[in-house]
Short mmCIF file of C-alpha atoms in Angstrom, two decimals:
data_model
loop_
_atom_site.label_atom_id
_atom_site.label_comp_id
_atom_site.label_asym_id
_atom_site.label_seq_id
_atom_site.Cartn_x
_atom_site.Cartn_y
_atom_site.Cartn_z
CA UNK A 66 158.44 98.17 158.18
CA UNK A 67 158.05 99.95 154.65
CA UNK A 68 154.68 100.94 154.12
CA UNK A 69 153.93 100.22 150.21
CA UNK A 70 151.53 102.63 148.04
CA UNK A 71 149.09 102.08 145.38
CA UNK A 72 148.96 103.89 142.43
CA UNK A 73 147.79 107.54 142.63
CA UNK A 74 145.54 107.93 140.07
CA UNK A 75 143.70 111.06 140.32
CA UNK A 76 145.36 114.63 139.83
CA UNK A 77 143.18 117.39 140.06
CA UNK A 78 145.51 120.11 138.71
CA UNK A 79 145.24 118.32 135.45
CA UNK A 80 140.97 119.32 135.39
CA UNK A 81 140.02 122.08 133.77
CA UNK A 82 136.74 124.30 134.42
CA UNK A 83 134.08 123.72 132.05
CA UNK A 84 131.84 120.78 132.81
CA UNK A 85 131.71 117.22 131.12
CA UNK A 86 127.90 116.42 132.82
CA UNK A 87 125.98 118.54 135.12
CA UNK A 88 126.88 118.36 138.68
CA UNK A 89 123.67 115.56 139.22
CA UNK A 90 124.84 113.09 136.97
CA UNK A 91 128.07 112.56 138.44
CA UNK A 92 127.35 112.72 141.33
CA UNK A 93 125.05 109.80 140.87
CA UNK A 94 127.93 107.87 139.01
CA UNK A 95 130.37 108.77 141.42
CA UNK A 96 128.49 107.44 144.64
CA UNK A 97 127.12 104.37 142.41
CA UNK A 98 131.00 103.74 141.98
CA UNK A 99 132.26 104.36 145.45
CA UNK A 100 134.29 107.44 143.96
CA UNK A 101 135.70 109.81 146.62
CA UNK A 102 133.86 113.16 146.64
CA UNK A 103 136.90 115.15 145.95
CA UNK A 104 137.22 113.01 143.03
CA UNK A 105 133.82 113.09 141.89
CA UNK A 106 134.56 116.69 142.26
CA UNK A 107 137.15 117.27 139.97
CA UNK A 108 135.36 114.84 137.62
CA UNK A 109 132.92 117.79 137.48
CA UNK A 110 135.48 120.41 136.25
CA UNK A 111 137.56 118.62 134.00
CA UNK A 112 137.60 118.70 129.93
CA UNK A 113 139.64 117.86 127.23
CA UNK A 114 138.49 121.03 125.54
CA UNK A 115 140.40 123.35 127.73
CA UNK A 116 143.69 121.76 128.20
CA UNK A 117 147.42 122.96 127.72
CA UNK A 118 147.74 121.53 124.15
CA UNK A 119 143.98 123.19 123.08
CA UNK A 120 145.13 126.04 124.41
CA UNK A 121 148.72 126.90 123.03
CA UNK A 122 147.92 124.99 119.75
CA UNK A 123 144.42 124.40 118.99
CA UNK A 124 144.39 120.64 119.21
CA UNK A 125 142.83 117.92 121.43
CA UNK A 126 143.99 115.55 124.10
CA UNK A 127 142.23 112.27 124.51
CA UNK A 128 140.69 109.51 126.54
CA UNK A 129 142.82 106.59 126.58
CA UNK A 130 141.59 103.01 125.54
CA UNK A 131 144.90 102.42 124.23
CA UNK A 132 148.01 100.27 126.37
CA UNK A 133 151.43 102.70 127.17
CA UNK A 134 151.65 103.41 122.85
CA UNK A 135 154.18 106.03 121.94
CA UNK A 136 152.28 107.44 119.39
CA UNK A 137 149.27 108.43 121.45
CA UNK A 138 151.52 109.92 124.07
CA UNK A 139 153.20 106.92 126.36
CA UNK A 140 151.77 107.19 129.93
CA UNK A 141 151.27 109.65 132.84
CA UNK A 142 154.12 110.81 134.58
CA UNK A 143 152.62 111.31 138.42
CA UNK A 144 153.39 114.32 140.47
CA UNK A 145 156.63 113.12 142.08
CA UNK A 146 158.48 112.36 138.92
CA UNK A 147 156.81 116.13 137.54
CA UNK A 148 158.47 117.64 140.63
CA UNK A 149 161.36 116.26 140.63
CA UNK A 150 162.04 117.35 136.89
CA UNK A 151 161.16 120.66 137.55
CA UNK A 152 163.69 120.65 140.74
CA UNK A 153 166.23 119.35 138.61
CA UNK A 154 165.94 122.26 136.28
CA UNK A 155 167.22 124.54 138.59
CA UNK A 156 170.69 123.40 139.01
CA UNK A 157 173.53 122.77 136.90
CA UNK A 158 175.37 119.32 136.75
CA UNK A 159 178.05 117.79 135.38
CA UNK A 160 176.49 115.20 132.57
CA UNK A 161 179.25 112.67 132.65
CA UNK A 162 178.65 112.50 136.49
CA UNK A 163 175.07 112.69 136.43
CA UNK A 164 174.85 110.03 134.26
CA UNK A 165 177.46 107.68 135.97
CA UNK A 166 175.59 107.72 138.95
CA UNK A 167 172.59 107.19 137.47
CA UNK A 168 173.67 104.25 135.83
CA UNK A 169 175.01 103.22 138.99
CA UNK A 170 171.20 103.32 140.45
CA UNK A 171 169.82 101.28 137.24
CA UNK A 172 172.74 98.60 137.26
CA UNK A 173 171.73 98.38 141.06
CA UNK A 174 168.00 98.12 140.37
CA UNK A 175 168.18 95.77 136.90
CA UNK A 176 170.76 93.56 138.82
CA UNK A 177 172.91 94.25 136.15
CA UNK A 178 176.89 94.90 136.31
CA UNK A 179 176.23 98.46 134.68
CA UNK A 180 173.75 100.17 133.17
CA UNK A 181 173.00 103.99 131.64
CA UNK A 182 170.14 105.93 131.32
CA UNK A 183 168.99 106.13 126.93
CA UNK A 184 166.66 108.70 124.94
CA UNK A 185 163.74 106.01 125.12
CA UNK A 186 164.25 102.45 124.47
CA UNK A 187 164.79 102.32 121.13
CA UNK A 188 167.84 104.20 121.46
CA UNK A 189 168.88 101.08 124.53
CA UNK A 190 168.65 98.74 121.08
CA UNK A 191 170.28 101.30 118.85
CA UNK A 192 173.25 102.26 121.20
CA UNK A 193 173.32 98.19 122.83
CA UNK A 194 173.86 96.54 119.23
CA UNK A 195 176.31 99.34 118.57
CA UNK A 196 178.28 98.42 121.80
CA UNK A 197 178.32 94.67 120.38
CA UNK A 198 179.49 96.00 117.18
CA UNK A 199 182.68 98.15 118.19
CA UNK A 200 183.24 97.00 122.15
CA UNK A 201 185.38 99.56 123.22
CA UNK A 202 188.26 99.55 120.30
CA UNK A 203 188.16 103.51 119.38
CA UNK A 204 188.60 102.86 115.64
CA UNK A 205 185.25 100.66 115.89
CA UNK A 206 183.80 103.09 117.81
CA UNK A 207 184.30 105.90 115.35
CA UNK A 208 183.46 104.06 111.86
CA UNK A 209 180.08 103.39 112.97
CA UNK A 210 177.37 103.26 111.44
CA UNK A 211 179.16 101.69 108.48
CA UNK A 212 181.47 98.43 109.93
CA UNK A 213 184.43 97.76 107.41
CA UNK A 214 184.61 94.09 109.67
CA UNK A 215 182.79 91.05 108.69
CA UNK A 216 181.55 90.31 112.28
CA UNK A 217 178.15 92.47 112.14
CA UNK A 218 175.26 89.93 111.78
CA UNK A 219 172.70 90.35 114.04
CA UNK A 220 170.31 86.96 114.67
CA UNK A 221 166.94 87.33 115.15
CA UNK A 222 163.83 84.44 115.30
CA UNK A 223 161.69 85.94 112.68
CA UNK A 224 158.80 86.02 114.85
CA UNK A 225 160.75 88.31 117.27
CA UNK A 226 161.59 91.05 114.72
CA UNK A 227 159.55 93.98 115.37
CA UNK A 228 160.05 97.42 113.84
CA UNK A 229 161.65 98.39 116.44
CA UNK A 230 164.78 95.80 114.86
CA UNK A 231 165.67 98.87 112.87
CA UNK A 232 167.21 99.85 115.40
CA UNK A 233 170.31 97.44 115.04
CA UNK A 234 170.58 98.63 111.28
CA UNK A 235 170.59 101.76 112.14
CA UNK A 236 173.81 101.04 114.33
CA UNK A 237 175.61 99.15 111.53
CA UNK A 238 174.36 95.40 112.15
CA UNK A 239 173.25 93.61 108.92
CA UNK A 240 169.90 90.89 110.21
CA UNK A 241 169.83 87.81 109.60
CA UNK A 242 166.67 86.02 110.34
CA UNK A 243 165.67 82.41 111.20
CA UNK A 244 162.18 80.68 111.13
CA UNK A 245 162.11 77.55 112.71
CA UNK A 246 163.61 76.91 116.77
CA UNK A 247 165.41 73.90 115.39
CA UNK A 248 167.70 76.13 113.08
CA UNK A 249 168.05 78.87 115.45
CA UNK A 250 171.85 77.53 116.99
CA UNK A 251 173.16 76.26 113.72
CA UNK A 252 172.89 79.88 111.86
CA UNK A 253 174.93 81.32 114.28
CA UNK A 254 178.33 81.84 112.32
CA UNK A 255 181.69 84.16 113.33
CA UNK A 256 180.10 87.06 111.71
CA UNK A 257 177.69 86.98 115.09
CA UNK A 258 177.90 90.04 116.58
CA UNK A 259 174.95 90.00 118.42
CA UNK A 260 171.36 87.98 119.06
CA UNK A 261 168.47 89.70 119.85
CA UNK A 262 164.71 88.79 121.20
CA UNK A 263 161.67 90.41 122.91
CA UNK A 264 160.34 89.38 126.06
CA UNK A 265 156.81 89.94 125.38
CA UNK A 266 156.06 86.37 124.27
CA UNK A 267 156.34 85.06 127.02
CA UNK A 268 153.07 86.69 128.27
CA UNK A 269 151.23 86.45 125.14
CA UNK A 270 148.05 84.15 124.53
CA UNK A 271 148.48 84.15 121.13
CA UNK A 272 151.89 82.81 121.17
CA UNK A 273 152.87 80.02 118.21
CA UNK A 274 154.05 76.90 119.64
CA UNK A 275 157.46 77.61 117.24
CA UNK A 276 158.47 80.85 119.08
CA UNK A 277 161.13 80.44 121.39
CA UNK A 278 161.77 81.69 124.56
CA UNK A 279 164.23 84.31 126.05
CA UNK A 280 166.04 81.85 128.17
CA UNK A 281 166.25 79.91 125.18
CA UNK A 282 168.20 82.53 123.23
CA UNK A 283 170.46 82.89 126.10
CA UNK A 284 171.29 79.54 126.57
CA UNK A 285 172.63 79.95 122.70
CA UNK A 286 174.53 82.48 123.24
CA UNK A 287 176.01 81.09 126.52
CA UNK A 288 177.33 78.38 124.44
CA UNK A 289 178.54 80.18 121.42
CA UNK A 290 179.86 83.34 122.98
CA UNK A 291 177.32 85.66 121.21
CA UNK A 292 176.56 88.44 123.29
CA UNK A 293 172.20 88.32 123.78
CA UNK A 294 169.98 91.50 123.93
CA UNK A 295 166.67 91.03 125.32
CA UNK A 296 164.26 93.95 124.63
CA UNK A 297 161.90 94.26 127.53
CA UNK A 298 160.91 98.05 126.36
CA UNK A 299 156.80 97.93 127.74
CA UNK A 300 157.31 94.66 130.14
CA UNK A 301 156.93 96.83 133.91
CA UNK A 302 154.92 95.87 135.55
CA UNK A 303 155.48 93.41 137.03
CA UNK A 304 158.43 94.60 138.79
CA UNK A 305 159.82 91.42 138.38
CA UNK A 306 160.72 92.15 135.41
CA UNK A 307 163.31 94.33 135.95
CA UNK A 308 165.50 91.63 137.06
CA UNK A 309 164.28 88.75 135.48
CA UNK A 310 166.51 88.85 132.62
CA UNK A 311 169.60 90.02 133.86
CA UNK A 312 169.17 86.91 136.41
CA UNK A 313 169.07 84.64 133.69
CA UNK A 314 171.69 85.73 132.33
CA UNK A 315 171.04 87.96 129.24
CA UNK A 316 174.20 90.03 128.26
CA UNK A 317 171.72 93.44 127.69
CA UNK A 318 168.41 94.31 128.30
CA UNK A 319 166.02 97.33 127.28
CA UNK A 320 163.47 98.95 129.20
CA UNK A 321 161.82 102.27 128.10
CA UNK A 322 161.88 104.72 130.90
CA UNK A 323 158.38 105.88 130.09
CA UNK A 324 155.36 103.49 130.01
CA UNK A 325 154.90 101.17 133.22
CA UNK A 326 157.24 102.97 135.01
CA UNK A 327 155.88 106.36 134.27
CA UNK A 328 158.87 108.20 134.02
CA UNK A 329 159.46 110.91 131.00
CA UNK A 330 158.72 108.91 127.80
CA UNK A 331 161.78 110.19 126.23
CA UNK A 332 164.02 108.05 128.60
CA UNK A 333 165.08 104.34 128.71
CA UNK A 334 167.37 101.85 130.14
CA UNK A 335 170.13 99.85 128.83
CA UNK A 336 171.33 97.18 131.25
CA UNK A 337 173.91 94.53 131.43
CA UNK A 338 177.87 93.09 130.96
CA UNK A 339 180.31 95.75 132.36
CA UNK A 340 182.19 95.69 129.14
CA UNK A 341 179.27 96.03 126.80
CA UNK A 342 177.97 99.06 128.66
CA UNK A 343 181.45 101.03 128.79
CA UNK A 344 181.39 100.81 125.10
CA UNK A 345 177.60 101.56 124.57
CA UNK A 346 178.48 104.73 127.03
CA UNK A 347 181.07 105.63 124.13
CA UNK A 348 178.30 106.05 121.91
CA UNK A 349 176.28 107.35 124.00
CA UNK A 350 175.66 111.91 124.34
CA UNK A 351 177.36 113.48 125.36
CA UNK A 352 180.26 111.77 123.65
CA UNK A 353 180.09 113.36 119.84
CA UNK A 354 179.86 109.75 118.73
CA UNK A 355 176.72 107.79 117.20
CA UNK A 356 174.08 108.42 119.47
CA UNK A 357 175.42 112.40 120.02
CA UNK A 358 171.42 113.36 118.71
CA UNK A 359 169.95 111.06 121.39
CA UNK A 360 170.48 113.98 123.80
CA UNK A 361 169.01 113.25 127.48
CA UNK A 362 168.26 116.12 129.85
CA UNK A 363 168.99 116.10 133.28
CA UNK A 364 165.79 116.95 134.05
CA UNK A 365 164.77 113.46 132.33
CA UNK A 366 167.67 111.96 134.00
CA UNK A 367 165.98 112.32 137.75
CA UNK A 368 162.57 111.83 136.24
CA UNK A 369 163.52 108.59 135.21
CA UNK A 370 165.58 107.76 138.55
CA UNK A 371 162.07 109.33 140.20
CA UNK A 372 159.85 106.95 138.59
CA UNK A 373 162.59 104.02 139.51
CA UNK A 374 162.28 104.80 143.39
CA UNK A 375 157.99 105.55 142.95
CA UNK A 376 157.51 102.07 140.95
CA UNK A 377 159.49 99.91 143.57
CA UNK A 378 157.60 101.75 146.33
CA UNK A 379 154.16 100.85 145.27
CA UNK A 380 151.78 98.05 146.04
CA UNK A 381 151.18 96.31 142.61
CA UNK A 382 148.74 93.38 143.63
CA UNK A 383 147.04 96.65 144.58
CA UNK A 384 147.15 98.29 141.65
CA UNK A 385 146.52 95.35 139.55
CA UNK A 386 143.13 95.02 141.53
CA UNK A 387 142.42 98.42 140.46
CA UNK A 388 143.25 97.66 136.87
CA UNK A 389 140.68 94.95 137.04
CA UNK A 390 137.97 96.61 138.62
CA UNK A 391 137.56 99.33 136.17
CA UNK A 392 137.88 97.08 133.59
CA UNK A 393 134.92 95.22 134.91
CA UNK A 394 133.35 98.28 135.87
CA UNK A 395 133.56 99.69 131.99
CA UNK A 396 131.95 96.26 130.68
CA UNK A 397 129.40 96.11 133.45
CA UNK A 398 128.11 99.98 132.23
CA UNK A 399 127.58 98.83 128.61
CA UNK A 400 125.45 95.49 129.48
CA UNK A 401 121.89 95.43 127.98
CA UNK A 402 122.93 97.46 125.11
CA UNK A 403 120.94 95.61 122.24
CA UNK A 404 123.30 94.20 119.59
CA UNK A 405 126.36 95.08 121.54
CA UNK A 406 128.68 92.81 123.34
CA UNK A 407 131.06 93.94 126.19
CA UNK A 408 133.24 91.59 127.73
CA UNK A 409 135.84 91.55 130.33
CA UNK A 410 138.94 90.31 129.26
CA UNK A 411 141.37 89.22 131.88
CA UNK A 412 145.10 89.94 131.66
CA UNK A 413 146.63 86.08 130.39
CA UNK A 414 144.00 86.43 127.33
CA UNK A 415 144.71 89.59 125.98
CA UNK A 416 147.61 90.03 122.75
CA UNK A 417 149.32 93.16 125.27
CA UNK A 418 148.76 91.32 128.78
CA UNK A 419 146.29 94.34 130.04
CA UNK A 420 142.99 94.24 131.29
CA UNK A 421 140.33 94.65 128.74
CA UNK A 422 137.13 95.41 127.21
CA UNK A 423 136.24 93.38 123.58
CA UNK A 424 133.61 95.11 122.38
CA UNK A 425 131.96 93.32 119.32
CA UNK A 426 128.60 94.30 118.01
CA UNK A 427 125.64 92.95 115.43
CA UNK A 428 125.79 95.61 112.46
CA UNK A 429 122.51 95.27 111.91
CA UNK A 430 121.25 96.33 115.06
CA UNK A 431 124.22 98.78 114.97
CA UNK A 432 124.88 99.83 111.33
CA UNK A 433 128.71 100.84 112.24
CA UNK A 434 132.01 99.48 110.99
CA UNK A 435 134.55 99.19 113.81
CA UNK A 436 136.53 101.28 111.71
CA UNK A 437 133.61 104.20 111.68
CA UNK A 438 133.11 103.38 115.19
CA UNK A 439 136.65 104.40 116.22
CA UNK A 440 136.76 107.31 113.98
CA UNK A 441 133.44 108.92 115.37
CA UNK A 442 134.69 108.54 118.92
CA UNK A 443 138.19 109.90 118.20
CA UNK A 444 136.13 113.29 116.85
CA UNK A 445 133.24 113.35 119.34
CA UNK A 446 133.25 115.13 122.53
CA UNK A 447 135.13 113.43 125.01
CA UNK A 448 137.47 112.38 122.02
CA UNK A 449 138.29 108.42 122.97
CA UNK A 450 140.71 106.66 121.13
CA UNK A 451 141.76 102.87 121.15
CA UNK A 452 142.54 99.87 118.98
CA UNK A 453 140.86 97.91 116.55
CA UNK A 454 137.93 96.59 119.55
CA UNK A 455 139.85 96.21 122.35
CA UNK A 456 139.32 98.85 125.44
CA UNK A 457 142.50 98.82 127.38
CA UNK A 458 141.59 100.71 131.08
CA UNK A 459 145.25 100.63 132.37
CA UNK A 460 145.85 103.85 131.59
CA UNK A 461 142.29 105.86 132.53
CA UNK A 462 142.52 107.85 135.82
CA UNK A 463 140.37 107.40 138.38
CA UNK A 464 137.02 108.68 137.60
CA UNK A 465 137.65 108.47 133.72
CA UNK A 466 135.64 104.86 133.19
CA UNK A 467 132.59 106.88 133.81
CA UNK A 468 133.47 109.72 131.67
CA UNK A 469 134.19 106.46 128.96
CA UNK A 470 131.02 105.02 129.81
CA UNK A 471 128.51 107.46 129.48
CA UNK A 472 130.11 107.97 126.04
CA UNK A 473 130.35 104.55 124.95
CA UNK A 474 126.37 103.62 125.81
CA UNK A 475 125.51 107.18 124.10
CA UNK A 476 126.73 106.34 121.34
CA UNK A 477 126.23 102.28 120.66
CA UNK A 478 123.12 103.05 122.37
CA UNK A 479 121.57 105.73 120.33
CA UNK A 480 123.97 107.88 118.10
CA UNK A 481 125.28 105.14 115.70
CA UNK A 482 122.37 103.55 115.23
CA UNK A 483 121.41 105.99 112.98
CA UNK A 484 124.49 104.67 110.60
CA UNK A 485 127.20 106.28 109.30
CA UNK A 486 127.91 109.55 109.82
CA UNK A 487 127.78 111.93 106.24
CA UNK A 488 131.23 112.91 104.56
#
């Protein structure tokens, strides 16, 4: 029988030396929490102070309250996919057949006819809506990104376009955008090329009654022979996911190789029809074609295949548990706070389907904006980042709610009720 694993989510070689609290504090935390000792242990030694990035460029890492966000670094990649990169650095392979059989393994995994490994997900929408463009005629191939042909129109639901739609631009598509559900099938013309939609609607609370689904899309397309890309870039877990869409029939889907999955952040996956990934793969590096700058290593390569094999292995009802807890555990620390509110905020009501924190506070007990609160965090010491008042715990190792704790009720509890801090 295969044994399934939780998450690992403590790695001591990442802890530094100095000290966050003195040895008696967390040890009080950690047994209050149920913390292992050889966590509670490295708990003592770590610091953001004296990390990697302080020390070869002077700047400083951060405490995550934040969901898997690009800009504030993705997610952690855990020791197996870390190994394996640095294994696959010490051979030479041939990149055509590395990444043949690595599409191989995705197609196998997405449930998808083929599939090829991308430099992060928005280079899946970049190189997919280029593949809808061209197919595999070479003179297509070669004029992009500038179609001389009529058929380049890619349809979006207006409430699906997300930056990320520059994507399909970028490739040569022109967008054409529709409001309303009940216009959605009639504005699809023979300049089609291509319809695209996100997935993450369908786990949104905040979700308009006018937004249509993915299936919905699909069905269009099945009927009008337009070719449908779902983007699916942070939807893992679950691991349903990855074959949720392909089941139902969408002709590509996107997945970023970083994130939930945890594999490098510069990888992603674009999945789907045969046809439409042989002539996304003539795009695609190491082909001197359009996406010749979206260069992926081979070290990234297994990384990503890595993170593939790790993510199916583990327990996730598991892992979700462990999710929740700390959530609760982070909201149950800053109780009896006066003027602040900390709630827990379970997955199905939260705008990014994570577990949360909503932190809300009276400003006259607590003379901060949420703005100035943010900022003074992001400079103290830990330095804590997150969004507008949401805590997001998914991506705070084991240990790390108490370091976010002890910060949070220092300073809603004493430090900014002195106000503002001077420019």
């Amino acid at each position: 029988m295969l044994r399934m694993k939780t998450e690992p989510t403590w790695t001591t070689t990442r802890w530094s030396r100095r000290d966050f609290f003195g040895a008696g504090v967390i040890a009080g935390l950690a047994s209050a929490f149920g913390l292992p000792r050889a966590s509670a242990s490295a708990l003592e030694k770590r610091t953001v102070q004296d990390s990697i990035y302080t020390r070869l460029l002077g700047i400083r890492p951060h405490l995550p309250g934040h969901g898997y966000q690009t800009i504030y670094g993705g997610s952690r990649m855990p020791v197996e996919v870390v190994r394996a990169m640095e294994e696959a650095g010490e051979q030479f392979v041939d990149i055509q057949e590395l990444t043949t059989a690595a599409g191989l393994r995705l197609a196998d995994v997405t449930h998808s006819e083929a599939a090829i490994v991308t430099s992060g997900a928005y280079s899946a929408l970049l190189l997919g809506s280029a593949a809808c463009l061209s197919g595999s005629d070479p003179e297509k191939v070669a004029t992009l990104p500038q179609p001389t042909w009529p058929k380049r129109d890619c349809l979006l639901q207006a409430s699906h376009r997300l930056d990320y739609a520059k994507a399909f631009q970028v490739a040569g598509m022109r967008i054409v955008e529709v409001e309303r559900r009940e216009d959605f099938e009639r504005a699809v013309t023979p300049n089609t090329a291509m319809i695209a939609a996100i997935a993450s609607w369908e786990r949104r609370a905040d979700r308009p009654p006018g937004v249509m689904h993915p299936q919905e899309f699909i069905a269009i397309g099945k009927r009008t022979g337009v070719p449908v890309l779902i983007d699916l870039a942070a939807e893992l877990p679950p691991a349903s996911n990855l074959t949720k869409y392909s089941e139902m029939g969408a002709d590509l889907i996107t997945i970023s190789g970083g994130k939930g999955l945890r594999g490098p952040q510069s990888t992603g996956i674009l999945a789907g029809r045969k046809d439409l990934i042989e002539a996304a793969r003539l795009h695609a590096y190491p082909n001197t074609m359009l996406g010749r700058g979206m260069k992926i290593g081979k070290e990234e390569v297994i990384g990503l295949i890595a993170a593939i094999d790790r993510f199916l292995a583990l327990d996730h009802d598991a892992l979700q548990e462990g999710w929740t807890r700390t959530a609760k555990y982070l909201a149950g620390q800053l109780q009896g706070i006066p003027g602040l509110k900390a709630e827990y905020v379970p997955p199905p009501m939260t705008v990014l389907g994570y577990d949360a924190v909503e932190l809300s506070w009276d400003e006259k007990a607590i003379p901060v904006t949420p703005e100035q609160a943010r900022a003074r965090l992001r400079a103290g010491e830990p330095r804590i980042v997150f969004n507008g008042t949401t805590f997001i715990t998914r991506n705070l190792e084991n240990g790390e709610e108490i370091v976010v704790a002890r910060r949070l009720k220092e300073f809603f509890r004493d430090e900014a009720r002195r106000g503002p801090a001077p420019i």
